[in-house]
mmCIF file of C-alpha atoms in Angstrom:
data_model
loop_
_atom_site.group_PDB
_atom_site.id
_atom_site.type_symbol
_atom_site.label_atom_id
_atom_site.label_comp_id
_atom_site.label_asym_id
_atom_site.label_seq_id
_atom_site.Cartn_x
_atom_site.Cartn_y
_atom_site.Cartn_z
ATOM 1 C CA MET A 508 3.034 -10.001 -4.958
ATOM 2 C CA ASP A 509 3.552 -9.918 -8.753
ATOM 3 C CA ALA A 510 -0.219 -9.894 -9.322
ATOM 4 C CA LEU A 511 -0.353 -6.619 -7.395
ATOM 5 C CA LEU A 512 2.953 -5.178 -8.580
ATOM 6 C CA ASN A 513 2.595 -5.742 -12.351
ATOM 7 C CA PRO A 514 -0.464 -3.487 -12.915
ATOM 8 C CA ILE A 515 1.132 -0.859 -10.652
ATOM 9 C CA LEU A 516 4.288 -0.868 -12.791
ATOM 10 C CA SER A 517 2.215 -0.510 -15.973
ATOM 11 C CA TYR A 518 0.452 2.505 -14.455
ATOM 12 C CA VAL A 519 3.787 3.995 -13.381
ATOM 13 C CA LEU A 520 5.082 3.676 -16.952
ATOM 14 C CA LEU A 521 1.883 5.212 -18.333
ATOM 15 C CA TYR A 522 1.157 7.976 -15.830
ATOM 16 C CA LYS A 523 4.617 8.414 -14.253
ATOM 17 C CA TYR A 524 4.578 10.872 -11.298
ATOM 18 C CA PHE A 525 0.793 10.839 -10.895
ATOM 19 C CA ALA A 526 0.878 7.040 -10.477
ATOM 20 C CA ILE A 527 3.840 7.262 -8.061
ATOM 21 C CA PHE A 528 1.950 9.853 -6.006
ATOM 22 C CA PHE A 529 -1.255 7.782 -5.960
ATOM 23 C CA VAL A 530 0.452 4.502 -4.933
ATOM 24 C CA VAL A 531 2.678 6.071 -2.274
ATOM 25 C CA TYR A 532 -0.143 8.249 -0.860
ATOM 26 C CA THR A 533 -2.737 5.458 -0.602
ATOM 27 C CA GLY A 534 -0.016 3.071 0.633
ATOM 28 C CA ALA A 535 0.941 5.524 3.377
ATOM 29 C CA ILE A 536 -2.702 5.774 4.459
ATOM 30 C CA ILE A 537 -3.373 2.051 4.834
ATOM 31 C CA ILE A 538 -3.454 0.069 1.540
ATOM 32 C CA PRO A 539 -0.643 -2.507 1.629
ATOM 33 C CA TRP A 540 0.714 -1.890 -1.892
ATOM 34 C CA PRO A 541 4.309 -3.063 -2.474
ATOM 35 C CA ALA A 542 5.337 0.629 -2.553
ATOM 36 C CA ASN A 543 9.004 0.020 -1.714
ATOM 37 C CA VAL A 544 9.446 -2.503 -4.527
ATOM 38 C CA MET A 545 7.678 -0.037 -6.844
ATOM 39 C CA LEU A 546 10.187 2.654 -5.810
ATOM 40 C CA LEU A 547 13.020 0.199 -6.488
ATOM 41 C CA ALA A 548 11.628 -0.198 -10.043
ATOM 42 C CA VAL A 549 11.198 3.596 -10.377
ATOM 43 C CA GLY A 550 14.893 3.993 -9.446
ATOM 44 C CA ALA A 551 15.748 1.568 -12.266
ATOM 45 C CA PHE A 552 13.465 3.466 -14.703
ATOM 46 C CA ALA A 553 15.329 6.637 -13.704
ATOM 47 C CA SER A 554 18.686 4.990 -14.435
ATOM 48 C CA GLN A 555 17.365 4.068 -17.911
ATOM 49 C CA GLY A 556 16.428 7.707 -18.554
ATOM 50 C CA TYR A 557 12.686 7.053 -18.613
ATOM 51 C CA ILE A 558 11.810 9.059 -15.501
ATOM 52 C CA SER A 559 13.541 11.705 -13.365
ATOM 53 C CA PHE A 560 15.147 10.448 -10.153
ATOM 54 C CA TRP A 561 14.805 13.757 -8.280
ATOM 55 C CA ILE A 562 11.196 14.477 -9.288
ATOM 56 C CA SER A 563 10.285 10.891 -8.291
ATOM 57 C CA LEU A 564 11.983 11.404 -4.919
ATOM 58 C CA VAL A 565 10.139 14.685 -4.255
ATOM 59 C CA VAL A 566 6.798 13.151 -5.333
ATOM 60 C CA ALA A 567 7.369 10.090 -3.111
ATOM 61 C CA VAL A 568 8.374 12.178 -0.061
ATOM 62 C CA VAL A 569 5.408 14.563 -0.435
ATOM 63 C CA ALA A 570 2.908 11.726 -1.047
ATOM 64 C CA ASN A 571 4.238 9.672 1.873
ATOM 65 C CA THR A 572 4.119 12.633 4.256
ATOM 66 C CA LEU A 573 0.617 13.660 3.146
ATOM 67 C CA GLY A 574 -0.595 10.060 3.557
ATOM 68 C CA ASP A 575 0.868 9.881 7.063
ATOM 69 C CA LEU A 576 -0.675 13.268 7.943
ATOM 70 C CA THR A 577 -4.068 12.012 6.679
ATOM 71 C CA ASP A 578 -3.900 9.051 9.109
ATOM 72 C CA TYR A 579 -2.715 11.300 11.920
ATOM 73 C CA GLY A 580 -5.407 13.916 11.180
ATOM 74 C CA ILE A 581 -8.245 11.364 11.011
ATOM 75 C CA SER A 582 -7.346 9.776 14.341
ATOM 76 C CA ARG A 583 -6.606 13.152 15.931
ATOM 77 C CA ILE A 584 -10.053 14.538 14.914
ATOM 78 C CA PHE A 585 -12.188 11.432 15.416
ATOM 79 C CA GLY A 586 -9.954 9.610 17.916
ATOM 80 C CA ASP A 587 -11.609 10.970 21.060
ATOM 81 C CA ALA A 588 -15.104 10.007 19.914
ATOM 82 C CA ILE A 589 -13.949 6.471 18.985
ATOM 83 C CA ILE A 590 -12.029 6.034 22.241
ATOM 84 C CA LYS A 591 -15.079 7.091 24.280
ATOM 85 C CA LYS A 592 -17.564 5.095 22.219
ATOM 86 C CA PHE A 593 -15.614 1.831 22.524
ATOM 87 C CA ARG A 594 -14.351 2.685 26.039
ATOM 88 C CA ILE A 595 -10.765 2.134 24.937
ATOM 89 C CA ASP A 596 -9.667 4.647 27.583
ATOM 90 C CA LYS A 597 -10.626 2.038 30.202
ATOM 91 C CA VAL A 598 -8.306 -0.590 28.693
ATOM 92 C CA ARG A 599 -5.149 -0.658 30.794
ATOM 93 C CA PHE A 600 -2.886 -1.661 27.920
ATOM 94 C CA PHE A 601 -4.064 1.395 25.943
ATOM 95 C CA ILE A 602 -3.327 3.682 28.894
ATOM 96 C CA ARG A 603 0.163 2.197 29.165
ATOM 97 C CA LEU A 604 0.709 2.419 25.403
ATOM 98 C CA LYS A 605 -0.398 6.052 25.415
ATOM 99 C CA GLU A 606 2.109 6.915 28.171
ATOM 100 C CA GLU A 607 4.912 5.135 26.323
ATOM 101 C CA LEU A 608 4.135 6.628 22.901
ATOM 102 C CA VAL A 609 3.964 10.187 24.201
ATOM 103 C CA THR A 610 7.265 9.752 26.098
ATOM 104 C CA ASP A 611 8.994 8.268 23.045
ATOM 105 C CA ALA A 612 7.086 10.133 20.307
ATOM 106 C CA ALA A 613 10.039 11.320 18.199
ATOM 107 C CA VAL A 614 11.920 7.994 18.212
ATOM 108 C CA THR A 615 8.744 5.992 17.580
ATOM 109 C CA VAL A 616 7.561 8.174 14.689
ATOM 110 C CA PHE A 617 11.009 8.194 13.040
ATOM 111 C CA THR A 618 11.818 4.485 13.390
ATOM 112 C CA THR A 619 8.382 3.262 12.282
ATOM 113 C CA ARG A 620 8.838 5.075 8.923
ATOM 114 C CA PHE A 621 11.087 2.157 7.911
ATOM 115 C CA ALA A 622 8.682 -0.519 9.089
ATOM 116 C CA GLY A 623 6.319 -0.856 6.105
ATOM 117 C CA SER A 624 2.654 -1.285 7.095
ATOM 118 C CA LEU A 625 3.566 -0.725 10.740
ATOM 119 C CA SER A 626 4.033 2.966 9.904
ATOM 120 C CA SER A 627 0.287 3.388 9.100
ATOM 121 C CA ILE A 628 -0.603 1.866 12.477
ATOM 122 C CA ALA A 629 1.921 4.178 14.163
ATOM 123 C CA ASN A 630 0.324 7.186 12.381
ATOM 124 C CA PHE A 631 -3.143 6.321 13.680
ATOM 125 C CA LEU A 632 -1.771 5.651 17.176
ATOM 126 C CA ALA A 633 0.139 8.950 17.140
ATOM 127 C CA GLY A 634 -3.132 10.771 16.413
ATOM 128 C CA PHE A 635 -5.027 8.800 19.063
ATOM 129 C CA VAL A 636 -2.523 9.534 21.823
ATOM 130 C CA GLU A 637 -2.160 13.155 20.622
ATOM 131 C CA VAL A 638 1.536 13.277 19.806
ATOM 132 C CA PRO A 639 2.284 17.017 19.205
ATOM 133 C CA PHE A 640 1.705 17.930 15.525
ATOM 134 C CA MET A 641 5.123 19.501 14.912
ATOM 135 C CA THR A 642 6.972 16.562 16.520
ATOM 136 C CA PHE A 643 5.017 14.195 14.283
ATOM 137 C CA LEU A 644 5.543 16.293 11.149
ATOM 138 C CA TRP A 645 9.310 16.761 11.490
ATOM 139 C CA PHE A 646 10.204 13.199 12.406
ATOM 140 C CA ASP A 647 7.771 11.849 9.809
ATOM 141 C CA LEU A 648 9.307 14.048 7.107
ATOM 142 C CA LEU A 649 12.846 13.072 8.125
ATOM 143 C CA GLY A 650 12.021 9.346 7.950
ATOM 144 C CA ASN A 651 10.120 9.838 4.701
ATOM 145 C CA ILE A 652 13.145 11.423 3.031
ATOM 146 C CA VAL A 653 15.489 8.607 4.041
ATOM 147 C CA GLU A 654 13.218 5.662 3.151
ATOM 148 C CA PRO A 655 12.264 6.422 -0.509
ATOM 149 C CA PHE A 656 15.771 7.775 -1.150
ATOM 150 C CA ALA A 657 17.225 4.395 -0.139
ATOM 151 C CA ALA A 658 14.792 2.411 -2.346
ATOM 152 C CA LEU A 659 15.239 4.730 -5.361
ATOM 153 C CA THR A 660 19.033 4.771 -5.012
ATOM 154 C CA LEU A 661 19.215 0.977 -4.824
ATOM 155 C CA GLY A 662 16.980 0.723 -7.923
ATOM 156 C CA TYR A 663 19.137 3.292 -9.722
ATOM 157 C CA ALA A 664 22.327 1.414 -8.791
ATOM 158 C CA VAL A 665 21.183 -2.052 -9.864
ATOM 159 C CA GLY A 666 19.460 -0.721 -13.011
ATOM 160 C CA ASN A 667 18.164 -3.361 -15.416
ATOM 161 C CA TYR A 668 18.437 -6.083 -12.775
ATOM 162 C CA TRP A 669 16.216 -4.385 -10.192
ATOM 163 C CA SER A 670 13.717 -7.267 -10.096
ATOM 164 C CA ASP A 671 16.445 -9.598 -8.793
ATOM 165 C CA PHE A 672 16.713 -7.328 -5.758
ATOM 166 C CA SER A 673 12.997 -7.004 -4.976
ATOM 167 C CA ASN A 674 13.013 -10.023 -2.607
ATOM 168 C CA LEU A 675 16.069 -8.650 -0.855
ATOM 169 C CA LEU A 676 14.358 -5.270 -0.387
ATOM 170 C CA SER A 677 11.140 -6.867 0.943
ATOM 171 C CA LEU A 678 13.179 -8.954 3.397
ATOM 172 C CA THR A 679 15.121 -5.869 4.488
ATOM 173 C CA ALA A 680 11.815 -4.052 5.153
ATOM 174 C CA GLY A 681 10.594 -7.074 7.150
ATOM 175 C CA ILE A 682 13.818 -7.207 9.190
ATOM 176 C CA ILE A 683 13.590 -3.464 9.912
ATOM 177 C CA ALA A 684 9.891 -3.758 10.894
ATOM 178 C CA ALA A 685 10.606 -6.618 13.322
ATOM 179 C CA ALA A 686 13.675 -4.824 14.722
ATOM 180 C CA VAL A 687 11.754 -1.548 15.203
ATOM 181 C CA LEU A 688 8.899 -3.320 16.979
ATOM 182 C CA LEU A 689 11.386 -5.206 19.148
ATOM 183 C CA PHE A 690 13.188 -1.952 19.966
ATOM 184 C CA ILE A 691 9.927 -0.203 20.960
ATOM 185 C CA LEU A 692 8.787 -3.154 23.093
ATOM 186 C CA ALA A 693 12.216 -3.423 24.759
ATOM 187 C CA ARG A 694 12.105 0.273 25.717
ATOM 188 C CA MET A 695 8.573 -0.143 27.027
ATOM 189 C CA TYR A 696 9.572 -3.241 29.002
ATOM 190 C CA ARG A 697 12.660 -1.588 30.481
ATOM 191 C CA ARG A 698 10.692 1.465 31.577
ATOM 192 C CA MET A 699 7.920 -0.653 33.100
ATOM 193 C CA MET A 700 10.466 -2.837 34.875
ATOM 194 C CA HIS A 701 12.050 0.281 36.346
ATOM 195 C CA LYS A 702 8.678 1.551 37.643
ATOM 196 C CA TYR A 703 7.739 -1.916 38.922
ATOM 197 C CA GLU A 704 10.981 -2.192 40.902
ATOM 198 C CA GLU A 705 10.460 1.295 42.385
ATOM 199 C CA LYS A 706 7.072 0.159 43.727
ATOM 200 C CA MET B 1230 -2.938 0.404 37.795
ATOM 201 C CA THR B 1231 -2.151 -2.514 40.109
ATOM 202 C CA ALA B 1232 1.249 -4.127 40.323
ATOM 203 C CA LEU B 1233 -0.384 -7.385 39.267
ATOM 204 C CA THR B 1234 -1.694 -5.879 36.007
ATOM 205 C CA THR B 1235 1.715 -4.361 35.301
ATOM 206 C CA ALA B 1236 3.320 -7.764 35.811
ATOM 207 C CA LYS B 1237 0.768 -9.305 33.429
ATOM 208 C CA ILE B 1238 1.409 -6.693 30.707
ATOM 209 C CA MET B 1239 5.155 -7.171 31.143
ATOM 210 C CA ARG B 1240 4.744 -10.918 30.688
ATOM 211 C CA TYR B 1241 2.846 -10.394 27.416
ATOM 212 C CA ILE B 1242 5.491 -7.949 26.206
ATOM 213 C CA LYS B 1243 8.145 -10.548 27.017
ATOM 214 C CA TYR B 1244 6.333 -13.223 24.955
ATOM 215 C CA ALA B 1245 5.924 -10.756 22.075
ATOM 216 C CA MET B 1246 9.654 -9.972 22.223
ATOM 217 C CA ILE B 1247 10.567 -13.669 22.100
ATOM 218 C CA ALA B 1248 8.251 -14.208 19.101
ATOM 219 C CA LEU B 1249 9.672 -11.139 17.345
ATOM 220 C CA THR B 1250 13.239 -12.293 17.938
ATOM 221 C CA ALA B 1251 12.379 -15.628 16.287
ATOM 222 C CA VAL B 1252 10.816 -13.780 13.295
ATOM 223 C CA LEU B 1253 13.868 -11.535 13.072
ATOM 224 C CA LEU B 1254 16.225 -14.527 13.006
ATOM 225 C CA LEU B 1255 14.146 -16.272 10.340
ATOM 226 C CA LEU B 1256 14.069 -13.149 8.140
ATOM 227 C CA THR B 1257 17.834 -12.697 8.567
ATOM 228 C CA VAL B 1258 18.453 -16.306 7.458
ATOM 229 C CA LEU B 1259 16.202 -15.731 4.408
ATOM 230 C CA PHE B 1260 18.043 -12.485 3.635
ATOM 231 C CA VAL B 1261 21.447 -14.214 3.735
ATOM 232 C CA TRP B 1262 20.088 -17.064 1.586
ATOM 233 C CA ASN B 1263 18.755 -14.593 -1.020
ATOM 234 C CA TYR B 1264 21.988 -12.605 -0.988
ATOM 235 C CA ALA B 1265 23.996 -15.809 -1.534
ATOM 236 C CA ALA B 1266 21.682 -16.709 -4.459
ATOM 237 C CA LEU B 1267 22.405 -13.317 -6.082
ATOM 238 C CA MET B 1268 26.133 -13.892 -5.607
ATOM 239 C CA ARG B 1269 25.877 -17.370 -7.159
ATOM 240 C CA ALA B 1270 24.043 -15.817 -10.115
ATOM 241 C CA ARG B 1271 26.944 -13.304 -10.355
ATOM 242 C CA ILE B 1272 24.549 -10.374 -10.001
ATOM 243 C CA ILE B 1273 26.371 -9.263 -6.847
ATOM 244 C CA SER B 1274 30.124 -9.731 -6.817
ATOM 245 C CA ASP B 1275 32.455 -9.321 -3.866
ATOM 246 C CA ARG B 1276 35.638 -9.610 -5.945
ATOM 247 C CA GLU B 1277 35.067 -7.502 -9.028
ATOM 248 C CA GLY B 1278 34.839 -3.751 -8.700
ATOM 249 C CA GLU B 1279 31.326 -2.744 -7.633
ATOM 250 C CA LEU B 1280 31.312 0.127 -10.126
ATOM 251 C CA SER B 1281 32.027 -2.005 -13.188
ATOM 252 C CA ALA B 1282 29.089 -4.247 -12.321
ATOM 253 C CA ILE B 1283 26.831 -1.219 -11.912
ATOM 254 C CA VAL B 1284 27.944 0.282 -15.229
ATOM 255 C CA GLN B 1285 27.190 -3.039 -16.962
ATOM 256 C CA HIS B 1286 23.640 -2.904 -15.587
ATOM 257 C CA HIS B 1287 23.110 0.526 -17.112
ATOM 258 C CA GLY B 1288 24.331 0.055 -20.659
ATOM 259 C CA PRO B 1289 21.806 0.000 -23.552
ATOM 260 C CA LEU B 1290 20.114 -3.384 -23.774
ATOM 261 C CA THR B 1291 21.153 -5.797 -26.494
ATOM 262 C CA ALA B 1292 19.570 -8.790 -28.258
ATOM 263 C CA SER B 1293 20.670 -11.058 -25.391
ATOM 264 C CA ASP B 1294 18.506 -8.984 -23.000
ATOM 265 C CA VAL B 1295 15.129 -9.456 -24.732
ATOM 266 C CA GLY B 1296 14.323 -12.009 -22.020
ATOM 267 C CA LEU B 1297 13.998 -9.064 -19.620
ATOM 268 C CA ILE B 1298 10.776 -7.938 -21.347
ATOM 269 C CA ARG B 1299 7.700 -8.421 -19.178
ATOM 270 C CA PRO B 1300 3.955 -8.132 -19.949
ATOM 271 C CA TRP B 1301 3.578 -5.049 -17.697
ATOM 272 C CA MET B 1302 6.029 -3.044 -19.816
ATOM 273 C CA THR B 1303 4.639 -0.459 -22.223
ATOM 274 C CA PHE B 1304 5.728 -0.151 -25.855
ATOM 275 C CA ASP B 1305 7.014 3.334 -25.085
ATOM 276 C CA TYR B 1306 9.241 1.952 -22.319
ATOM 277 C CA ILE B 1307 10.506 -0.927 -24.492
ATOM 278 C CA ASN B 1308 11.381 1.542 -27.265
ATOM 279 C CA THR B 1309 13.387 3.630 -24.762
ATOM 280 C CA LEU B 1310 15.015 0.588 -23.150
ATOM 281 C CA PHE B 1311 16.241 -0.962 -26.430
ATOM 282 C CA LYS B 1312 16.699 2.330 -28.311
ATOM 283 C CA VAL B 1313 14.231 1.240 -31.006
ATOM 284 C CA PRO B 1314 12.599 3.820 -33.384
ATOM 285 C CA PRO B 1315 9.142 4.740 -31.966
ATOM 286 C CA ASP B 1316 7.172 3.221 -34.860
ATOM 287 C CA TYR B 1317 9.244 0.067 -35.413
ATOM 288 C CA LEU B 1318 7.147 -2.248 -33.199
ATOM 289 C CA LYS B 1319 3.906 -0.645 -34.406
ATOM 290 C CA THR B 1320 4.771 -1.500 -38.003
ATOM 291 C CA SER B 1321 6.337 -4.906 -37.431
ATOM 292 C CA LEU B 1322 3.487 -6.132 -35.207
ATOM 293 C CA SER B 1323 0.770 -4.340 -37.267
ATOM 294 C CA ILE B 1324 -0.566 -2.571 -34.172
ATOM 295 C CA THR B 1325 -3.691 -0.536 -34.925
ATOM 296 C CA ASP B 1326 -4.537 0.661 -31.387
ATOM 297 C CA ALA B 1327 -4.553 4.477 -31.332
ATOM 298 C CA SER B 1328 -3.042 4.643 -27.852
ATOM 299 C CA TYR B 1329 0.254 3.075 -29.058
ATOM 300 C CA PRO B 1330 2.986 3.493 -27.679
ATOM 301 C CA ARG B 1331 1.285 4.354 -24.356
ATOM 302 C CA LEU B 1332 0.023 0.813 -24.060
ATOM 303 C CA SER B 1333 1.194 -2.161 -21.994
ATOM 304 C CA LEU B 1334 1.895 -5.522 -23.666
ATOM 305 C CA SER B 1335 -0.704 -7.266 -21.491
ATOM 306 C CA GLY B 1336 -3.219 -4.490 -22.267
ATOM 307 C CA TYR B 1337 -2.638 -4.857 -25.990
ATOM 308 C CA ALA B 1338 -2.836 -8.679 -25.784
ATOM 309 C CA LYS B 1339 -6.323 -8.313 -24.260
ATOM 310 C CA TYR B 1340 -7.352 -5.830 -26.963
ATOM 311 C CA ASP B 1341 -5.938 -8.039 -29.702
ATOM 312 C CA VAL B 1342 -7.471 -11.205 -28.186
ATOM 313 C CA THR B 1343 -4.030 -12.831 -28.147
ATOM 314 C CA SER B 1344 -2.477 -14.660 -25.217
ATOM 315 C CA THR B 1345 0.037 -12.536 -23.284
ATOM 316 C CA ASP B 1346 2.754 -15.185 -23.784
ATOM 317 C CA ALA B 1347 2.235 -15.168 -27.563
ATOM 318 C CA MET B 1348 2.371 -11.357 -27.567
ATOM 319 C CA LEU B 1349 5.583 -11.416 -25.517
ATOM 320 C CA THR B 1350 7.218 -13.883 -27.906
ATOM 321 C CA GLU B 1351 6.213 -11.766 -30.929
ATOM 322 C CA VAL B 1352 7.709 -8.622 -29.374
ATOM 323 C CA GLN B 1353 10.908 -10.461 -28.412
ATOM 324 C CA GLN B 1354 11.335 -11.904 -31.921
ATOM 325 C CA SER B 1355 10.675 -8.536 -33.509
ATOM 326 C CA LEU B 1356 13.263 -6.836 -31.280
ATOM 327 C CA ASP B 1357 15.721 -9.663 -31.927
ATOM 328 C CA THR B 1358 15.410 -9.057 -35.673
ATOM 329 C CA TYR B 1359 15.865 -5.285 -35.299
ATOM 330 C CA LEU B 1360 18.822 -5.528 -32.905
ATOM 331 C CA ALA B 1361 20.570 -8.204 -35.006
ATOM 332 C CA ALA B 1362 20.184 -5.992 -38.105
ATOM 333 C CA THR B 1363 21.491 -2.860 -36.372
ATOM 334 C CA THR B 1364 24.405 -4.773 -34.771
ATOM 335 C CA SER B 1365 25.500 -6.227 -38.139
ATOM 336 C CA SER B 1366 25.170 -2.862 -39.931
ATOM 337 C CA THR B 1367 27.224 -1.198 -37.170
ATOM 338 C CA ALA B 1368 29.863 -3.948 -37.487
ATOM 339 C CA THR B 1369 29.998 -3.489 -41.276
ATOM 340 C CA THR B 1370 30.392 0.289 -40.932
ATOM 341 C CA THR B 1371 33.160 -0.170 -38.362
ATOM 342 C CA ALA B 1372 34.983 -2.679 -40.609
ATOM 343 C CA LYS B 1373 34.860 -0.248 -43.557
#
């Protein structure tokens, strides 16, 4: 991860908020940058007086939300054509997934914000299954405020020793991603079980 | 959708849930192991006041912290971090690049055709000299 993170950190030190915006925005779209670890470092830079904590937070929230909206917009506009071309609408699992995602849209959008790369997949899926725009926007924004705030605050708190906490942060993101996926699958399973028993 | 298909999907979901639970347990064990390592290194302390540890991590860096310098850091950032005059490193390392201090150590090492490790050592030694000199002059002033 260092091979990817080190040039990013150099760019953050050189171009500050523009670099933060670029990394968070492209990371939110699909590129698996270590954006959370970068935000941990940015929090530490803020504690050392090199960068502003609040401007970094605003930039990260805006970039993350715009990135998520880009995914959502792309799949919302081109989703139908792709679904028809590849006949995905005939795949039973997709039909089931669509039903579940629309029923649980708010919870799914909010919880997947904390699940790293899973959030990009959730954005595309939300567009495909046509989750209402305002539902997506509000729950996305809410999750996007909490997530960078947590990473920046931790970086700010641990200061000069932020790099010692980067593994811990990556593991936390992994635990949250697995837990969120487990939670979504458990809800899906419970609902299907209920319908199955009714039949 | 037939009941049979539903049963099949449910079975797959069940397998996925079992696999995810195993991943979750493994990640939790790794998390605890990492946390314990930070406690052993006295970076996280459960006995001392949390605030005092945090304040220590925010103080200006001293000569004993030069090991924290990494090749991705820029000269500008190092100057801020160690409270060094902006042109000190430029003069002591005879840096001629016009983009100084907005230049990373690894970037300058490439420009200067020096190995990054050699560049890092030079910067650390230079900072060591400056910080030792300022610490002793501060001590002398305080004694007077």
